[in-house]
GROMACS .gro file of C-alpha atoms in nm:
model
  408
    1MET     CA    1  -0.004  -0.006  -0.001
    2ALA     CA    2   0.150   0.332  -0.098
    3ASN     CA    3   0.208   0.592   0.169
    4THR     CA    4  -0.005   0.907   0.150
    5ASP     CA    5   0.036   1.277   0.195
    6THR     CA    6  -0.256   1.273   0.447
    7VAL     CA    7  -0.423   1.567   0.265
    8ILE     CA    8  -0.801   1.526   0.192
    9ALA     CA    9  -0.865   1.687  -0.143
   10ASN     CA   10  -1.119   1.965  -0.183
   11ALA     CA   11  -1.291   1.801  -0.463
   12THR     CA   12  -1.603   1.600  -0.569
   13GLY     CA   13  -1.742   1.339  -0.334
   14GLN     CA   14  -1.565   1.040  -0.524
   15THR     CA   15  -1.222   1.206  -0.497
   16VAL     CA   16  -1.274   1.295  -0.118
   17ARG     CA   17  -1.391   0.938  -0.051
   18GLU     CA   18  -1.079   0.794  -0.227
   19ASP     CA   19  -0.856   1.026  -0.035
   20ILE     CA   20  -1.010   0.924   0.295
   21GLN     CA   21  -0.981   0.561   0.201
   22THR     CA   22  -0.619   0.596   0.105
   23ASN     CA   23  -0.528   0.758   0.430
   24LEU     CA   24  -0.715   0.507   0.644
   25GLN     CA   25  -0.541   0.222   0.459
   26ALA     CA   26  -0.198   0.386   0.515
   27LEU     CA   27  -0.270   0.429   0.877
   28LYS     CA   28  -0.383   0.072   0.906
   29SER     CA   29  -0.064  -0.063   0.741
   30ASN     CA   30   0.187   0.189   0.910
   31ASN     CA   31   0.247   0.355   0.562
   32SER     CA   32   0.393   0.008   0.453
   33THR     CA   33   0.598   0.039   0.141
   34GLY     CA   34   0.942  -0.055   0.009
   35THR     CA   35   1.019   0.318  -0.081
   36THR     CA   36   1.104   0.585   0.176
   37PRO     CA   37   0.830   0.839   0.226
   38THR     CA   38   0.938   1.172   0.083
   39GLY     CA   39   0.802   1.509  -0.020
   40THR     CA   40   0.453   1.611   0.112
   41SER     CA   41   0.390   1.259   0.227
   42LEU     CA   42   0.668   1.283   0.485
   43ILE     CA   43   0.555   1.408   0.827
   44SER     CA   44   0.793   1.431   1.134
   45TYR     CA   45   0.756   1.149   1.384
   46MET     CA   46   0.549   0.933   1.155
   47SER     CA   47   0.594   0.568   1.146
   48TRP     CA   48   0.676   0.361   0.846
   49ALA     CA   49   0.672  -0.018   0.781
   50ASN     CA   50   0.968  -0.070   0.552
   51THR     CA   51   0.870  -0.377   0.340
   52SER     CA   52   1.210  -0.369   0.176
   53THR     CA   53   1.415  -0.421   0.499
   54ASN     CA   54   1.131  -0.572   0.704
   55GLN     CA   55   1.178  -0.301   0.976
   56TYR     CA   56   0.930  -0.076   1.162
   57GLN     CA   57   1.088   0.260   1.152
   58VAL     CA   58   0.993   0.605   1.317
   59HIS     CA   59   1.094   0.949   1.163
   60ASN     CA   60   1.292   1.177   1.410
   61SER     CA   61   1.235   1.487   1.198
   62SER     CA   62   1.560   1.415   1.020
   63ALA     CA   63   1.551   1.049   0.907
   64PHE     CA   64   1.373   0.715   0.961
   65LEU     CA   65   1.536   0.500   1.221
   66PRO     CA   66   1.457   0.125   1.274
   67VAL     CA   67   1.303   0.024   1.603
   68VAL     CA   68   1.149  -0.333   1.548
   69ASP     CA   69   1.203  -0.623   1.316
   70ILE     CA   70   0.882  -0.699   1.135
   71SER     CA   71   0.998  -0.994   0.928
   72THR     CA   72   0.815  -1.324   0.926
   73GLY     CA   73   1.140  -1.506   1.038
   74THR     CA   74   1.257  -1.598   1.392
   75SER     CA   75   1.393  -1.249   1.449
   76ALA     CA   76   1.047  -1.094   1.402
   77GLY     CA   77   0.951  -0.865   1.694
   78THR     CA   78   1.307  -0.813   1.816
   79HIS     CA   79   1.410  -0.452   1.901
   80ILE     CA   80   1.674  -0.267   1.681
   81ALA     CA   81   1.900   0.004   1.786
   82LYS     CA   82   2.183   0.195   1.633
   83PRO     CA   83   2.540   0.091   1.742
   84GLY     CA   84   2.566   0.409   1.948
   85THR     CA   85   2.865   0.584   2.100
   86THR     CA   86   3.026   0.622   2.446
   87ALA     CA   87   2.820   0.938   2.493
   88ILE     CA   88   2.496   0.815   2.344
   89PRO     CA   89   2.471   0.427   2.380
   90GLY     CA   90   2.242   0.244   2.133
   91TYR     CA   91   2.035   0.136   2.433
   92ARG     CA   92   2.032   0.397   2.722
   93PHE     CA   93   1.859   0.464   3.039
   94LEU     CA   94   1.691   0.765   3.203
   95ASN     CA   95   1.766   0.879   3.547
   96SER     CA   96   1.503   0.955   3.811
   97SER     CA   97   1.450   1.316   3.695
   98GLY     CA   98   1.380   1.188   3.352
   99SER     CA   99   1.674   1.360   3.171
  100VAL     CA  100   1.904   1.151   2.942
  101VAL     CA  101   2.193   0.979   3.121
  102GLU     CA  102   2.504   0.860   2.922
  103SER     CA  103   2.458   0.506   3.048
  104GLY     CA  104   2.351   0.195   2.868
  105MET     CA  105   2.454  -0.060   2.606
  106GLY     CA  106   2.584  -0.029   2.250
  107LEU     CA  107   2.788  -0.172   1.976
  108PRO     CA  108   3.104   0.055   1.952
  109SER     CA  109   3.253  -0.189   1.687
  110ASP     CA  110   3.123  -0.471   1.472
  111THR     CA  111   3.301  -0.714   1.711
  112ARG     CA  112   3.247  -0.559   2.054
  113LEU     CA  113   2.955  -0.506   2.279
  114GLY     CA  114   3.010  -0.234   2.532
  115PHE     CA  115   2.830  -0.138   2.853
  116PHE     CA  116   2.861   0.229   2.950
  117ILE     CA  117   2.822   0.438   3.268
  118ALA     CA  118   2.832   0.824   3.263
  119GLY     CA  119   2.991   0.836   2.925
  120SER     CA  120   3.270   0.564   2.993
  121GLU     CA  121   3.281   0.215   2.862
  122LYS     CA  122   3.318   0.005   3.172
  123LEU     CA  123   3.256  -0.351   3.048
  124SER     CA  124   3.349  -0.487   2.698
  125LEU     CA  125   3.252  -0.816   2.542
  126GLU     CA  126   3.438  -0.920   2.232
  127SER     CA  127   3.303  -1.157   1.966
  128THR     CA  128   3.574  -1.403   2.070
  129GLY     CA  129   3.403  -1.438   2.412
  130ALA     CA  130   3.669  -1.237   2.592
  131LEU     CA  131   3.538  -1.008   2.860
  132GLY     CA  132   3.712  -0.693   2.966
  133ILE     CA  133   3.679  -0.473   3.276
  134GLY     CA  134   3.849  -0.137   3.222
  135THR     CA  135   3.976  -0.230   2.889
  136THR     CA  136   3.818  -0.224   2.547
  137SER     CA  137   4.069  -0.481   2.408
  138PRO     CA  138   4.045  -0.791   2.636
  139THR     CA  139   4.275  -1.067   2.521
  140ASP     CA  140   4.169  -1.345   2.768
  141LYS     CA  141   3.840  -1.488   2.888
  142LEU     CA  142   3.850  -1.224   3.169
  143THR     CA  143   4.085  -0.919   3.150
  144VAL     CA  144   4.090  -0.664   3.431
  145ALA     CA  145   4.303  -0.355   3.358
  146GLY     CA  146   4.367   0.008   3.442
  147ASN     CA  147   4.178   0.127   3.747
  148ALA     CA  148   3.884  -0.104   3.702
  149THR     CA  149   3.801  -0.284   4.021
  150ILE     CA  150   3.508  -0.458   4.177
  151ILE     CA  151   3.529  -0.296   4.527
  152GLN     CA  152   3.767   0.003   4.513
  153THR     CA  153   3.945   0.232   4.277
  154ASN     CA  154   4.320   0.157   4.226
  155THR     CA  155   4.577   0.241   3.962
  156ASP     CA  156   4.670  -0.122   3.920
  157ALA     CA  157   4.486  -0.405   3.754
  158ILE     CA  158   4.283  -0.559   4.028
  159LEU     CA  159   3.996  -0.799   4.091
  160ASN     CA  160   3.894  -0.739   4.446
  161ILE     CA  161   3.684  -1.007   4.609
  162SER     CA  162   3.589  -0.917   4.961
  163ALA     CA  163   3.396  -1.071   5.245
  164THR     CA  164   3.092  -0.860   5.370
  165ALA     CA  165   3.194  -0.525   5.518
  166SER     CA  166   2.976  -0.586   5.825
  167ASP     CA  167   3.158  -0.916   5.921
  168SER     CA  168   3.535  -0.919   5.864
  169SER     CA  169   3.563  -1.262   6.018
  170LYS     CA  170   3.439  -1.430   5.698
  171ASN     CA  171   3.695  -1.571   5.450
  172ALA     CA  172   3.732  -1.439   5.084
  173TYR     CA  173   3.828  -1.696   4.834
  174ILE     CA  174   3.835  -1.795   4.470
  175ASP     CA  175   3.770  -2.156   4.386
  176PHE     CA  176   3.874  -2.352   4.072
  177VAL     CA  177   3.708  -2.681   3.973
  178ALA     CA  178   3.832  -2.893   3.684
  179ASP     CA  179   3.740  -3.257   3.783
  180THR     CA  180   3.463  -3.465   3.909
  181THR     CA  181   3.627  -3.567   4.235
  182TYR     CA  182   3.635  -3.226   4.409
  183THR     CA  183   3.329  -3.051   4.263
  184ASP     CA  184   3.335  -2.776   4.521
  185TYR     CA  185   3.700  -2.683   4.466
  186GLY     CA  186   4.019  -2.844   4.354
  187LEU     CA  187   4.241  -2.524   4.417
  188ARG     CA  188   4.138  -2.247   4.651
  189ILE     CA  189   4.297  -1.895   4.692
  190ILE     CA  190   4.201  -1.781   5.042
  191ARG     CA  191   4.237  -1.462   5.248
  192ASP     CA  192   4.108  -1.579   5.587
  193GLY     CA  193   3.885  -1.350   5.796
  194GLY     CA  194   4.143  -1.308   6.081
  195GLY     CA  195   4.138  -0.931   6.098
  196ALA     CA  196   4.405  -0.683   6.002
  197ASN     CA  197   4.686  -0.939   5.990
  198SER     CA  198   4.499  -1.225   5.826
  199ASN     CA  199   4.659  -1.524   5.668
  200SER     CA  200   4.676  -1.583   5.296
  201VAL     CA  201   4.661  -1.946   5.168
  202ILE     CA  202   4.681  -2.143   4.841
  203ALA     CA  203   4.499  -2.470   4.904
  204HIS     CA  204   4.540  -2.768   4.680
  205ARG     CA  205   4.341  -3.088   4.691
  206GLY     CA  206   4.418  -3.433   4.546
  207THR     CA  207   4.726  -3.632   4.490
  208GLY     CA  208   4.848  -3.437   4.183
  209SER     CA  209   5.119  -3.186   4.200
  210LEU     CA  210   5.097  -2.819   4.305
  211LYS     CA  211   5.341  -2.656   4.062
  212LEU     CA  212   5.481  -2.302   4.043
  213ASP     CA  213   5.558  -2.284   3.675
  214THR     CA  214   5.721  -2.027   3.438
  215ASP     CA  215   5.682  -2.126   3.079
  216GLU     CA  216   5.956  -1.895   2.958
  217ALA     CA  217   6.321  -1.833   3.082
  218ALA     CA  218   6.212  -1.662   3.395
  219PRO     CA  219   6.289  -1.714   3.767
  220ILE     CA  220   6.051  -1.790   4.053
  221ILE     CA  221   6.119  -1.547   4.342
  222PHE     CA  222   6.014  -1.561   4.709
  223THR     CA  223   5.983  -1.223   4.862
  224THR     CA  224   5.942  -1.117   5.238
  225ASN     CA  225   5.897  -0.757   5.368
  226THR     CA  226   5.914  -0.629   5.012
  227ALA     CA  227   6.265  -0.784   4.945
  228ASP     CA  228   6.354  -1.074   4.732
  229ARG     CA  229   6.488  -1.359   4.939
  230TRP     CA  230   6.496  -1.702   4.766
  231LYS     CA  231   6.501  -1.750   4.389
  232VAL     CA  232   6.489  -2.043   4.152
  233ASN     CA  233   6.661  -1.889   3.856
  234GLU     CA  234   6.568  -1.958   3.488
  235ASN     CA  235   6.836  -2.242   3.489
  236GLY     CA  236   6.700  -2.422   3.805
  237ALA     CA  237   6.969  -2.294   4.047
  238PHE     CA  238   6.843  -2.216   4.401
  239VAL     CA  239   6.976  -1.879   4.510
  240TRP     CA  240   6.978  -1.690   4.825
  241SER     CA  241   6.982  -1.307   4.819
  242ALA     CA  242   7.188  -1.105   5.064
  243HIS     CA  243   7.069  -1.145   5.420
  244THR     CA  244   7.143  -0.906   5.706
  245GLY     CA  245   6.880  -0.985   5.950
  246SER     CA  246   6.941  -1.137   6.284
  247LEU     CA  247   6.813  -1.479   6.379
  248GLY     CA  248   6.566  -1.517   6.663
  249SER     CA  249   6.528  -1.812   6.901
  250ALA     CA  250   6.254  -1.948   6.689
  251ASP     CA  251   6.501  -1.983   6.405
  252ALA     CA  252   6.763  -2.179   6.600
  253SER     CA  253   6.658  -2.519   6.474
  254GLY     CA  254   6.886  -2.485   6.176
  255VAL     CA  255   6.900  -2.210   5.922
  256VAL     CA  256   7.045  -2.166   5.574
  257VAL     CA  257   7.133  -1.803   5.497
  258PRO     CA  258   7.240  -1.641   5.169
  259ARG     CA  259   7.619  -1.625   5.233
  260GLY     CA  260   7.671  -1.959   5.388
  261ILE     CA  261   7.547  -2.191   5.667
  262ILE     CA  262   7.488  -2.115   6.029
  263SER     CA  263   7.520  -2.422   6.255
  264LYS     CA  264   7.448  -2.502   6.616
  265THR     CA  265   7.680  -2.631   6.888
  266GLY     CA  266   7.468  -2.956   6.910
  267SER     CA  267   7.135  -3.113   6.781
  268ASN     CA  268   6.926  -3.026   7.082
  269VAL     CA  269   6.676  -2.739   7.057
  270GLY     CA  270   6.850  -2.527   7.310
  271ALA     CA  271   7.204  -2.554   7.162
  272THR     CA  272   7.376  -2.225   7.089
  273THR     CA  273   7.353  -2.083   6.747
  274LEU     CA  274   7.695  -1.976   6.619
  275GLY     CA  275   7.721  -1.627   6.470
  276ASN     CA  276   7.958  -1.694   6.185
  277VAL     CA  277   7.853  -1.831   5.846
  278TYR     CA  278   8.059  -2.085   5.664
  279ASN     CA  279   8.094  -2.217   5.308
  280PHE     CA  280   8.280  -2.482   5.131
  281TYR     CA  281   8.437  -2.440   4.793
  282TRP     CA  282   8.609  -2.695   4.560
  283ASN     CA  283   8.881  -2.504   4.382
  284SER     CA  284   9.076  -2.570   4.070
  285SER     CA  285   9.366  -2.719   4.258
  286ASN     CA  286   9.146  -3.024   4.368
  287GLN     CA  287   9.118  -2.885   4.717
  288LEU     CA  288   8.819  -2.848   4.944
  289LYS     CA  289   8.853  -2.500   5.093
  290CYS     CA  290   8.651  -2.353   5.388
  291TRP     CA  291   8.540  -1.988   5.422
  292ILE     CA  292   8.422  -1.830   5.747
  293ASP     CA  293   8.225  -1.516   5.664
  294GLU     CA  294   8.460  -1.347   5.403
  295THR     CA  295   8.775  -1.522   5.514
  296ASP     CA  296   8.934  -1.816   5.338
  297VAL     CA  297   9.058  -2.026   5.629
  298GLY     CA  298   9.231  -2.293   5.432
  299GLN     CA  299   9.194  -2.646   5.318
  300VAL     CA  300   8.954  -2.873   5.495
  301SER     CA  301   9.133  -3.205   5.449
  302GLY     CA  302   9.423  -3.362   5.263
  303PRO     CA  303   9.360  -3.424   4.894
  304SER     CA  304   9.261  -3.780   4.779
  305SER     CA  305   9.548  -4.024   4.751
  306ASP     CA  306   9.382  -4.269   4.507
  307TYR     CA  307   9.618  -4.349   4.216
  308ARG     CA  308   9.340  -4.296   3.982
  309VAL     CA  309   9.336  -3.931   4.025
  310LYS     CA  310   9.709  -3.897   3.995
  311GLN     CA  311   9.956  -3.908   3.696
  312ASN     CA  312  10.332  -3.861   3.639
  313ILE     CA  313  10.402  -4.048   3.960
  314THR     CA  314  10.772  -4.069   4.063
  315THR     CA  315  10.964  -4.168   4.378
  316GLN     CA  316  11.112  -3.875   4.575
  317THR     CA  317  11.486  -3.862   4.525
  318GLU     CA  318  11.576  -3.545   4.717
  319SER     CA  319  11.701  -3.586   5.069
  320GLY     CA  320  11.414  -3.584   5.307
  321ILE     CA  321  11.657  -3.533   5.596
  322ASN     CA  322  11.801  -3.224   5.443
  323LYS     CA  323  11.442  -3.068   5.412
  324ILE     CA  324  11.342  -3.167   5.759
  325LYS     CA  325  11.667  -3.014   5.903
  326LYS     CA  326  11.556  -2.686   5.753
  327LEU     CA  327  11.208  -2.689   5.913
  328ARG     CA  328  11.144  -2.485   6.222
  329PRO     CA  329  10.897  -2.642   6.466
  330VAL     CA  330  10.738  -2.367   6.676
  331THR     CA  331  10.494  -2.303   6.973
  332TYR     CA  332  10.242  -2.043   6.924
  333GLN     CA  333   9.914  -1.881   7.048
  334TYR     CA  334   9.625  -1.747   6.828
  335GLN     CA  335   9.581  -1.371   6.818
  336ASN     CA  336   9.273  -1.161   6.722
  337TYR     CA  337   9.286  -1.152   6.343
  338SER     CA  338   8.998  -1.171   6.101
  339VAL     CA  339   8.771  -1.454   6.231
  340PHE     CA  340   9.040  -1.592   6.461
  341LYS     CA  341   9.019  -1.504   6.832
  342ALA     CA  342   9.291  -1.496   7.094
  343ASP     CA  343   9.238  -1.774   7.348
  344GLY     CA  344   9.574  -1.804   7.539
  345VAL     CA  345   9.631  -2.162   7.452
  346THR     CA  346   9.984  -2.265   7.354
  347ARG     CA  347  10.007  -2.501   7.056
  348GLU     CA  348  10.282  -2.679   6.862
  349GLY     CA  349  10.303  -2.645   6.489
  350PHE     CA  350  10.457  -2.473   6.205
  351ILE     CA  351  10.447  -2.138   6.005
  352ALA     CA  352  10.296  -2.195   5.674
  353HIS     CA  353  10.522  -1.966   5.458
  354GLU     CA  354  10.835  -2.121   5.632
  355ILE     CA  355  10.714  -2.473   5.535
  356GLN     CA  356  10.654  -2.355   5.185
  357GLU     CA  357  11.002  -2.227   5.141
  358VAL     CA  358  11.126  -2.587   5.220
  359ILE     CA  359  10.836  -2.793   5.081
  360PRO     CA  360  10.662  -2.587   4.808
  361SER     CA  361  10.345  -2.802   4.810
  362GLY     CA  362  10.335  -2.814   5.192
  363ALA     CA  363  10.129  -2.503   5.223
  364ASP     CA  364   9.838  -2.323   5.039
  365GLY     CA  365   9.829  -1.955   4.945
  366VAL     CA  366  10.111  -1.705   4.974
  367LYS     CA  367  10.256  -1.506   5.255
  368ASP     CA  368  10.043  -1.202   5.328
  369GLY     CA  369   9.806  -1.294   5.050
  370ASP     CA  370   9.424  -1.238   5.054
  371SER     CA  371   9.344  -1.582   5.204
  372ILE     CA  372   9.477  -1.737   5.529
  373GLN     CA  373   9.759  -1.991   5.458
  374SER     CA  374   9.710  -2.346   5.568
  375LEU     CA  375   9.934  -2.658   5.560
  376ASN     CA  376   9.902  -2.959   5.328
  377VAL     CA  377   9.975  -3.242   5.578
  378ASP     CA  378   9.987  -3.502   5.305
  379ALA     CA  379  10.305  -3.322   5.147
  380ILE     CA  380  10.467  -3.276   5.485
  381VAL     CA  381  10.408  -3.639   5.602
  382SER     CA  382  10.545  -3.750   5.270
  383VAL     CA  383  10.875  -3.564   5.323
  384LEU     CA  384  10.890  -3.681   5.685
  385THR     CA  385  10.840  -4.044   5.563
  386LYS     CA  386  11.124  -3.995   5.316
  387ALA     CA  387  11.355  -3.862   5.583
  388LEU     CA  388  11.260  -4.138   5.823
  389GLN     CA  389  11.338  -4.397   5.559
  390GLU     CA  390  11.679  -4.233   5.501
  391ALA     CA  391  11.750  -4.234   5.877
  392VAL     CA  392  11.635  -4.595   5.897
  393ALA     CA  393  11.869  -4.688   5.610
  394LYS     CA  394  12.149  -4.520   5.791
  395ILE     CA  395  12.073  -4.690   6.115
  396GLU     CA  396  12.056  -5.026   5.951
  397THR     CA  397  12.402  -4.969   5.779
  398LEU     CA  398  12.553  -4.877   6.120
  399GLU     CA  399  12.407  -5.184   6.289
  400THR     CA  400  12.553  -5.403   6.016
  401LYS     CA  401  12.903  -5.240   6.070
  402VAL     CA  402  12.874  -5.267   6.445
  403ALA     CA  403  12.778  -5.632   6.413
  404ALA     CA  404  13.069  -5.688   6.192
  405LEU     CA  405  13.310  -5.530   6.434
  406GLU     CA  406  13.174  -5.716   6.731
  407GLY     CA  407  13.225  -6.056   6.545
  408SER     CA  408  13.583  -5.994   6.440
   0.00000   0.00000   0.00000
């Protein structure tokens, strides 16, 4: 039915009746036609059933805008709105006073459905199914970004899940379910309702592993009091960061600290915890060295004597007695130096650099060097044995001569 200009002609009765009939038919069919009403037939705020697009449209004094689908298909009767903008959403709401509020729902792009409040897109749903809070470009199923929060405003990305404000004793938690055994939760992240200093817990159920995983070359770091303490680096090494804090009585059961090990004077709980840290280091000279704090205190024990770790083995030919005669046995007392403390005890021994002058391999380090010199007992005992063998040979020769004289 063609649309009409709604004018009743001033003419003969037949013409007037036809104009009245035409206008009634147009009203009855909502001006249904496949051609946009124009000219004198166009009246502001008139409705038009567009038979070309199967849409019911209303004129807003500038153009016809679709409002309802009038097709015969499954979409018939559904509402139609413009995509809209942040300032004027396709679907918008009125406030209590009746004026337009820039809040509602729209389609800011062909692939994104947006929800707007006060002229700002707060929630975005992509055609991929990704949901964004505070971002119009969500990349995951749920992306929270910027200063978007659930409970409070923050400059960081945050999803704030809180117990009721009236009862802080309640726990706040997120549950994850991915099996049919633990249908309430298999993994739970908890902030218990213990007040201002509540505990935080990651609870895992089942006999499967609880893993901390980095899929790229990245470390896993444990932090306390805003400082990094322990780290599993990207190569799997377990590393301790610098530690300067003191150890309380609760820590005395055995502690590993960054620069070494702190031991106790026994295995019982009340044993004294020693204040110095120590480390062991296997150096390139096949020696196990000991460090106390920052001081190299020397070799822990003699090197291995297994033939399988030695080559170019020859019997000593130099006189052991001549070497021993050059050594200076001394008595001494420790003095306060580095980690060593004066104790007033007199001991027997040698001076390392003096041994080294006679038996080069008999001491480690160098005189007045960075590390404390220590003796290599294996080398000294070897020379002593050579000297003793020489002495025994001379004694046996003398005994033979004495026996010959006594028998003559």
